[in-house]
CSV table of C-alpha atoms and ligand atoms in Angstrom, one decimal:
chain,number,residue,atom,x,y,z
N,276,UNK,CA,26.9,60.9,122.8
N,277,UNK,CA,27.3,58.3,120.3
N,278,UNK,CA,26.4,59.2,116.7
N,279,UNK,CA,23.8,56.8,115.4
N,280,UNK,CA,23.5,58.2,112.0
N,281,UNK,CA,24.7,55.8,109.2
N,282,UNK,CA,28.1,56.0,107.3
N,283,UNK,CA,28.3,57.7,104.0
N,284,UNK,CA,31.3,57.0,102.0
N,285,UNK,CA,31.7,59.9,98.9
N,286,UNK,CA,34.2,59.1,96.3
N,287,UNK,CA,34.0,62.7,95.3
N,288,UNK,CA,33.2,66.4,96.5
N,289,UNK,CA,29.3,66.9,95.3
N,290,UNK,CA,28.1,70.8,94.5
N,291,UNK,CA,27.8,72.8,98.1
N,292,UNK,CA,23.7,72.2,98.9
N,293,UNK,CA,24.4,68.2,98.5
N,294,UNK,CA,27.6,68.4,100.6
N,295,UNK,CA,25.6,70.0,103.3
N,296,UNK,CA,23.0,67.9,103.3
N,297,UNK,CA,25.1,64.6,103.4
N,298,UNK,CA,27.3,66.5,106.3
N,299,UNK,CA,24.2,66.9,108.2
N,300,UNK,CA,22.5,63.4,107.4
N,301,UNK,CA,25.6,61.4,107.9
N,302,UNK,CA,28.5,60.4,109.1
N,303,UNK,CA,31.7,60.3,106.7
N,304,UNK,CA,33.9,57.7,106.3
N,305,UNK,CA,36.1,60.5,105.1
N,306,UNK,CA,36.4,64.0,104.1
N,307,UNK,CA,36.2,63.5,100.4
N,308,UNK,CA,38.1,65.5,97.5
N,309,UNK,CA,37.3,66.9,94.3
N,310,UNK,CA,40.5,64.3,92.8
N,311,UNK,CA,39.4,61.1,91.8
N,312,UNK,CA,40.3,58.3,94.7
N,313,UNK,CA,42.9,55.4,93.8
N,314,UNK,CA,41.4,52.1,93.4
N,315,UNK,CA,42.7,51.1,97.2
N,316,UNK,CA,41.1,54.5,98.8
N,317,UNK,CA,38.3,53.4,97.5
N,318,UNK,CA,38.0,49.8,98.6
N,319,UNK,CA,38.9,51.0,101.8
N,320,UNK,CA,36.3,53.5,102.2
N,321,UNK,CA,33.4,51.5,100.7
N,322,UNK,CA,34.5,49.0,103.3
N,323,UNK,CA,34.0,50.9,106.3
N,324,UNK,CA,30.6,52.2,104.8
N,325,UNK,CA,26.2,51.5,105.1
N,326,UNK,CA,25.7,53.4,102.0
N,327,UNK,CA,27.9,55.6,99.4
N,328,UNK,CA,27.7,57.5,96.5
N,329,UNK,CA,30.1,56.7,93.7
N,330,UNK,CA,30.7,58.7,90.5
N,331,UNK,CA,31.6,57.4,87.1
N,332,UNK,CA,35.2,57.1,87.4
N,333,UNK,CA,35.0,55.1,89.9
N,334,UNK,CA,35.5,51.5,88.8
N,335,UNK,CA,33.6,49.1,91.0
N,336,UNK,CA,34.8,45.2,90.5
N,337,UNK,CA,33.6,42.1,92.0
N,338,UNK,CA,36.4,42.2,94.5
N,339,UNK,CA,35.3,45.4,96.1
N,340,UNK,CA,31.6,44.7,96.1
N,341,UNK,CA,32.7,41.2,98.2
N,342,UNK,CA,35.1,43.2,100.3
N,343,UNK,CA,32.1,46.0,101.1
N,344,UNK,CA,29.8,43.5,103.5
N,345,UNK,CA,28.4,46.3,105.4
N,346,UNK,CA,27.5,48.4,102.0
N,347,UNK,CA,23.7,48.0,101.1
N,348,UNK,CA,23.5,50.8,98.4
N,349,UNK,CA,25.7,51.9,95.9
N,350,UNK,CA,24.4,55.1,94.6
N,351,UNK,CA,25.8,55.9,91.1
N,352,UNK,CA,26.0,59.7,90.7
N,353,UNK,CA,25.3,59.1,86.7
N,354,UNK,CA,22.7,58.0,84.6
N,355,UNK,CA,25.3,55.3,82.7
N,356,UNK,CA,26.4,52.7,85.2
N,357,UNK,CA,28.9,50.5,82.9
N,358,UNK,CA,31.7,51.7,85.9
N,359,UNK,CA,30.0,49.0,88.4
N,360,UNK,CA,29.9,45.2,87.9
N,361,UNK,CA,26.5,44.7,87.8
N,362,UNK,CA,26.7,41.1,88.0
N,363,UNK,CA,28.4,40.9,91.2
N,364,UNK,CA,25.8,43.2,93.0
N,365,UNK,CA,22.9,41.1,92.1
N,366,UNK,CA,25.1,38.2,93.3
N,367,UNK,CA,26.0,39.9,96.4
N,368,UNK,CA,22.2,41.7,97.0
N,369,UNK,CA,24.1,44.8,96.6
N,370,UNK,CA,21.5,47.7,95.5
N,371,UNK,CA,23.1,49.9,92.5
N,372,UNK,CA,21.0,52.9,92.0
N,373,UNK,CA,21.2,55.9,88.9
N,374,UNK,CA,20.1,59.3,88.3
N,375,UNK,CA,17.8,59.3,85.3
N,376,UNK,CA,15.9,61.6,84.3
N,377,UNK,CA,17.6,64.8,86.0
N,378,UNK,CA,20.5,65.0,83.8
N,379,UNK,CA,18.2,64.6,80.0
N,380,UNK,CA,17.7,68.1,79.9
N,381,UNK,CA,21.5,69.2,80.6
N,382,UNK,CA,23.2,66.4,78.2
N,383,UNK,CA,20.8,66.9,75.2
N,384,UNK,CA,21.5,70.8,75.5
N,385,UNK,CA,25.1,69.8,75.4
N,386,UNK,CA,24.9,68.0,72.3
N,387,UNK,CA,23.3,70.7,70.5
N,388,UNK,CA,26.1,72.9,72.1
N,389,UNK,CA,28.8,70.6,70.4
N,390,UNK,CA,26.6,69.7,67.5
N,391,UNK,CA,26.4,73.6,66.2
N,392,UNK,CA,30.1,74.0,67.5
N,393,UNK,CA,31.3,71.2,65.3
N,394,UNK,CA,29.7,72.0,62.4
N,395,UNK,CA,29.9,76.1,62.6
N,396,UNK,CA,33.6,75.8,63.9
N,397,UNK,CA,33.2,77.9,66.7
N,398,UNK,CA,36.5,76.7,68.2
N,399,UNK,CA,38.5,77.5,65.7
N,400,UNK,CA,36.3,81.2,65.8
N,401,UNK,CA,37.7,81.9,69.6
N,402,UNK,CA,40.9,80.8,68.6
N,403,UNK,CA,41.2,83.0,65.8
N,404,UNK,CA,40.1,86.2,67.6
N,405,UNK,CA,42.3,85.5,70.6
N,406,UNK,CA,45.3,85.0,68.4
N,407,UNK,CA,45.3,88.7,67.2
N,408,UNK,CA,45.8,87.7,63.9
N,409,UNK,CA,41.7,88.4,63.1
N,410,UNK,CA,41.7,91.0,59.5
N,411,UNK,CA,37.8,90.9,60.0
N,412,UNK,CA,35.1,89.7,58.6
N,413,UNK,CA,35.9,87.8,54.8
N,414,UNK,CA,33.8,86.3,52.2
N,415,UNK,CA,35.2,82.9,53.0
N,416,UNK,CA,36.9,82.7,56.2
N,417,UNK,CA,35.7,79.8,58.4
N,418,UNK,CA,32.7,78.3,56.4
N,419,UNK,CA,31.5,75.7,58.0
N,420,UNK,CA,28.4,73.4,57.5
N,421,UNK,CA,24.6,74.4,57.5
N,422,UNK,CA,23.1,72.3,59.9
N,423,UNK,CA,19.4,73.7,59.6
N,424,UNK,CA,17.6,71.5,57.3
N,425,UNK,CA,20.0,68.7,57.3
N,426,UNK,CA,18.8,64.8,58.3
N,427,UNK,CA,19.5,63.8,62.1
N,428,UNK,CA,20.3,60.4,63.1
N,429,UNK,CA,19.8,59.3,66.7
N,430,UNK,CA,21.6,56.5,67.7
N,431,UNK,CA,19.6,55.3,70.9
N,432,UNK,CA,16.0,56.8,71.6
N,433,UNK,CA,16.1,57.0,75.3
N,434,UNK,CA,15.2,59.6,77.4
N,435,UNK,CA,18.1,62.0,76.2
N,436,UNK,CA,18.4,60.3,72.1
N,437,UNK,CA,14.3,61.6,72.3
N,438,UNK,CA,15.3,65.2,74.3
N,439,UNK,CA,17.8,65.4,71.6
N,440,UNK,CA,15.4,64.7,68.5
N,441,UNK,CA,12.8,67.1,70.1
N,442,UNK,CA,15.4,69.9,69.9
N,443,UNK,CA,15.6,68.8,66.1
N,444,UNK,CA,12.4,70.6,66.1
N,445,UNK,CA,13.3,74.4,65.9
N,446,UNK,CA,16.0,73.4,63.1
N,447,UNK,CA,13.7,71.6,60.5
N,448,UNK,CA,15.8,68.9,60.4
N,449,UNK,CA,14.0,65.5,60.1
N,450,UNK,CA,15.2,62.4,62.4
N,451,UNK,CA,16.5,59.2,61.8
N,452,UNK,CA,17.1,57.3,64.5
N,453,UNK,CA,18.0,53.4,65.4
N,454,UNK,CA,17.3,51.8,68.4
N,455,UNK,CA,18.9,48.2,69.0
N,456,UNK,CA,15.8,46.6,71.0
N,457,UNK,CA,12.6,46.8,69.7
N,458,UNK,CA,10.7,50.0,71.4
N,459,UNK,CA,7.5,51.3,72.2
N,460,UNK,CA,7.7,53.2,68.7
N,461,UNK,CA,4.4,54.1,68.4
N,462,UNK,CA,4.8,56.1,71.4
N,463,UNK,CA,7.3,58.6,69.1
N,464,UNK,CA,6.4,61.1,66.8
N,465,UNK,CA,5.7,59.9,63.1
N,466,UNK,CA,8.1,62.2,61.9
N,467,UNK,CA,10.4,60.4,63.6
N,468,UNK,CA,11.5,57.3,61.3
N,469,UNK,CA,13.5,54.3,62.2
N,470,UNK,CA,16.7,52.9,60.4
N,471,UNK,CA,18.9,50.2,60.8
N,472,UNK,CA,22.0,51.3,62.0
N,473,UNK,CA,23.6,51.0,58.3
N,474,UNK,CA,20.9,52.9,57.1
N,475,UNK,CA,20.8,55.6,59.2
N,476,UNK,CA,24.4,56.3,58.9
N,477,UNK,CA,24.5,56.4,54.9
N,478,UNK,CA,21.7,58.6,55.4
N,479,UNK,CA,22.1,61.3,58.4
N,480,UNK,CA,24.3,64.7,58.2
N,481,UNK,CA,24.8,64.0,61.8
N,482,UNK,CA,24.5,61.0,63.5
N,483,UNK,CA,24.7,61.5,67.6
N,484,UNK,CA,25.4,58.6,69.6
N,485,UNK,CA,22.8,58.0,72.9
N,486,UNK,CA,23.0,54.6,74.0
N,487,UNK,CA,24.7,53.0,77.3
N,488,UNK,CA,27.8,51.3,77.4
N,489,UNK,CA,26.9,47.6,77.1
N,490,UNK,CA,29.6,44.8,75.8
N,491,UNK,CA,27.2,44.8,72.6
N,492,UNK,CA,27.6,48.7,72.3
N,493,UNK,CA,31.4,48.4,72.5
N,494,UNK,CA,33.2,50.0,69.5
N,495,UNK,CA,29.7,49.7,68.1
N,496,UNK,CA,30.8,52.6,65.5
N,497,UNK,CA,34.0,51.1,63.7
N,498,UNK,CA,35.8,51.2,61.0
N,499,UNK,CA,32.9,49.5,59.0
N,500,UNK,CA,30.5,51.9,60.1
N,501,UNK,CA,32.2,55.3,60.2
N,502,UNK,CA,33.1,54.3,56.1
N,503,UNK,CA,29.3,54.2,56.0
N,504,UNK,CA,28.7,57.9,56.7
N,505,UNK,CA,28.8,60.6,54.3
N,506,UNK,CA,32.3,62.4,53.7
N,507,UNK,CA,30.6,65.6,54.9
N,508,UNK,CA,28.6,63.7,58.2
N,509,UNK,CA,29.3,64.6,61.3
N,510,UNK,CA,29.6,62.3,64.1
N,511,UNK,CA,28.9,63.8,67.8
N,512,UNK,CA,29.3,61.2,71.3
N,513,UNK,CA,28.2,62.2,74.6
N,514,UNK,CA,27.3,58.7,75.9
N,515,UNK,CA,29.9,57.1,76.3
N,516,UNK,CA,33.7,56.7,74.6
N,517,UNK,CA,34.2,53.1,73.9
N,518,UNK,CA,31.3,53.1,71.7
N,519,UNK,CA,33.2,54.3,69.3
N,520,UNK,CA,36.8,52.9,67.8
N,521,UNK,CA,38.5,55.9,68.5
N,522,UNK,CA,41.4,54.6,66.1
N,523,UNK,CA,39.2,54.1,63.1
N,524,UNK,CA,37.6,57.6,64.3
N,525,UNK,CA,40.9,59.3,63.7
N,526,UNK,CA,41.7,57.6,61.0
N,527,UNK,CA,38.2,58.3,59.1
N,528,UNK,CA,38.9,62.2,60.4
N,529,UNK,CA,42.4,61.7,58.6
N,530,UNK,CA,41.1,60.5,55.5
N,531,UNK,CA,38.2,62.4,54.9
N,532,UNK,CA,35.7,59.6,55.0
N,533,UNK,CA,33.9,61.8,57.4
N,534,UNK,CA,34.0,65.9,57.6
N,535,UNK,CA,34.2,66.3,61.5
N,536,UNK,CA,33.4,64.6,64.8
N,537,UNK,CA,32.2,66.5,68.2
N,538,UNK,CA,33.0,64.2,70.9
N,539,UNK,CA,32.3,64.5,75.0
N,540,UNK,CA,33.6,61.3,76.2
N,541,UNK,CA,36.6,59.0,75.2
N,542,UNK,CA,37.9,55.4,75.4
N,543,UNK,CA,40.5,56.2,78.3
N,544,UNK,CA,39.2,58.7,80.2
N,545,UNK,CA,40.8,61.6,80.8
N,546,UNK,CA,43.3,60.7,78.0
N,547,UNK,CA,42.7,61.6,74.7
N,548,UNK,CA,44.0,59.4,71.5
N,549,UNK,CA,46.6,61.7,70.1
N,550,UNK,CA,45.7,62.1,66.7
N,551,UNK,CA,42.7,63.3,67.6
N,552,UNK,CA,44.0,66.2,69.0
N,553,UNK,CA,45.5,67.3,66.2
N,554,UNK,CA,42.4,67.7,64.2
N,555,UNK,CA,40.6,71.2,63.4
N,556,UNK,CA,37.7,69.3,62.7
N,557,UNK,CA,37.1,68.1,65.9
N,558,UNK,CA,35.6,69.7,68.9
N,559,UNK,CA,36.7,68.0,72.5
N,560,UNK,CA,35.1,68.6,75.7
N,561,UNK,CA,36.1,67.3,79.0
N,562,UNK,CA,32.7,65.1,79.8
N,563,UNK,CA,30.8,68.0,80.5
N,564,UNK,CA,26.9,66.1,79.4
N,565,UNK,CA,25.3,66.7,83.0
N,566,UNK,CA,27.3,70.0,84.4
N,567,UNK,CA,24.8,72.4,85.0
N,568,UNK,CA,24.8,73.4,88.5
N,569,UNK,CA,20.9,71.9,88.2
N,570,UNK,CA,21.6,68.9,86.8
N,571,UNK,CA,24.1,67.9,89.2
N,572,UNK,CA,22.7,69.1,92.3
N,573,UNK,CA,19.1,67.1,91.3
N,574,UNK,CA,21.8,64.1,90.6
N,575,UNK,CA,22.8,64.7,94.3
N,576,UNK,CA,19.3,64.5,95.4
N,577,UNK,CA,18.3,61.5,93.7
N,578,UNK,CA,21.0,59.5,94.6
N,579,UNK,CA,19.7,60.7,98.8
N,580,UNK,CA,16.5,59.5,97.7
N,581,UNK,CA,17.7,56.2,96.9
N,582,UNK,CA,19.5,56.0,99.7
N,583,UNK,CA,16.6,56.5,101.9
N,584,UNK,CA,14.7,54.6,100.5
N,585,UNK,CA,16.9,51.5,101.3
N,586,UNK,CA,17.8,52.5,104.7
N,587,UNK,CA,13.5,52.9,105.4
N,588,UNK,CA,13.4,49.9,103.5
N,589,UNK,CA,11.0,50.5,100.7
N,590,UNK,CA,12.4,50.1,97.4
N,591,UNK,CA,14.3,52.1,95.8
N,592,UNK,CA,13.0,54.2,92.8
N,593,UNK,CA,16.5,54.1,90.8
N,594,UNK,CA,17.7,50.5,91.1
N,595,UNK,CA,19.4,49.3,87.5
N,596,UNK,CA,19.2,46.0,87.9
R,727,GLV,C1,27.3,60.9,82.6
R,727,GLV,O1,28.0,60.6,81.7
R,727,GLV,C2,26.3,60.0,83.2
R,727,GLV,O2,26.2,58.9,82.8
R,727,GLV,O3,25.5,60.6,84.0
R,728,GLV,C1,19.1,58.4,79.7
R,728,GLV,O1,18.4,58.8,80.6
R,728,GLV,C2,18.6,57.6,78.5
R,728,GLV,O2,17.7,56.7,78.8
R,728,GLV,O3,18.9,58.0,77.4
């Protein structure tokens, strides 16, 4: 019997419940592997493909979205979508979808997770009592930074900058927050007051970073900016690396023009600027903003839902551009 069901081309293996799903729905271009695929296996298997799901590691260029004449939807398993040229699917009538909305919960819980682990060295804490070399509890052993009370500045008040200021809540902290295009501000809490971006960094304990990766984003926190902050500010990321000079980063963290950073995401994915690494005072976790087994299973299902959508076609209800 011939299989009429379109092709599905997966960069990556999704959580279990998705992977059945898209086993049942379609057919595979390709048994896909948890490894990211090299730029060529992935050409080749968006080639041969009606619809795919892509995660953010994979970079999409011009070249590819030419190359891919049978592709009609692009489903980005990721709310950020700077991995895809954007330009050459509109030129191409490519559809690029997202997954908004499911992963706000997960990522602003995660930067309250690094937030509280910066500032209340908790890393250092498990490394201490796995060592052995714990003598107990002490008067002044690991102090780190109160973080009830203090002033919170949001950098981008999107969906998970706002789930992030909401959490501010429950620590009395007031919020600070800048937002590069003029928003909807009166649909925000009072409480809630904006800054300019100078502003809000000479005046925040901890400023956390929520925008997109845009070129006017790019190494939007410099040199210039981080000597800005307070020498005992924080500085926590878990949009997206490049926003931040990571060399000016380590070299504030060096010189004590800032106390500690808390970062989720870096410039070069997966690889990690040296110095950094050497730092007590910073926490580093391996892009972890969206894994919950919810988040990324809802992730799964929206981008299906896009992909439907197109292949009925209606519109679909995730399309960036
Ligand atoms: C994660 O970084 C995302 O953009 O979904
Ligand atoms: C993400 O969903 C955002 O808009 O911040």
């Amino acid at each position: 019997m011939i299989d009429t069901r379109p092709t599905l081309y997966l960069s990556r293996l999704l959580p279990d419940p998705i992977m059945a799903i898209v086993r049942e729905r379609f057919q595979m271009v390709h048994e896909p592997l948890d490894a990211l695929p090299s730029l060529s296996a992935l050409r080749k298997g968006l080639c041969q493909a009606d619809v795919a799901i892509v995660t953010l590691g994979d970079h999409i260029e011009a070249e590819t979205i030419h190359a891919a004449t049978r592709l009609k939807v692009l489903a980005n398993y990721a709310v950020g979508y700077n991995n895809i040229d954007l330009a050459a699917a509109r030129q191409r009538g490519l559809i690029v979808t997202n997954t908004p909305d499911v992963l706000t919960d997960a990522t602003a819980d995660l930067t309250w997770a690094l937030l509280l682990a910066t500032a209340r060295r908790v890393v250092e804490g498990d490394a201490l009592v796995r060592s052995g070399l714990w003598t107990g509890w002490s008067p002044t052993q690991l102090m780190g930074a109160e973080v009830s009370g203090k002033t919170l500045g949001i950098i981008g008040m999107g969906r998970i900058g706002q789930a992030v200021a909401q959490r501010a809540v429950g620590f009395r902290m007031p919020v600070r927050y800048h937002t590069r295009q003029p928003m909807a501000t009166t649909s925000l809490p009072r409480e809630w007051e904006h800054r300019s971006l100078h502003g809000l960094l000479g005046e925040a304990d901890i400023v956390t970073i929520h925008l997109p990766l845009t070129p006017n984003t790019h190494h939007l926190i410099g040199a210039r900016e981080l000597s800005c902050m307070r020498p005992t500010a924080f500085l926590i990321n878990t949009a997206r690396g490049p926003i931040v000079d990571e060399e000016a980063l380590a070299n504030a963290l060096k010189t004590g023009i800032i106390a500690g950073a808390g970062l989720d995401v870096y410039e070069q994915e997966p690889a990690i600027h040296p110095a950094l690494a050497q730092l007590k005072q910073v926490v580093l976790l391996p892009h972890l903003g969206s894994a919950t087994v919810h988040a990324r299973v809802q992730m799964g299902l929206v981008c299906l839902e896009n992909i439907d959508a197109v292949l009925a076609g209606r519109s679909a209800p995730n399309q960036v551009q």
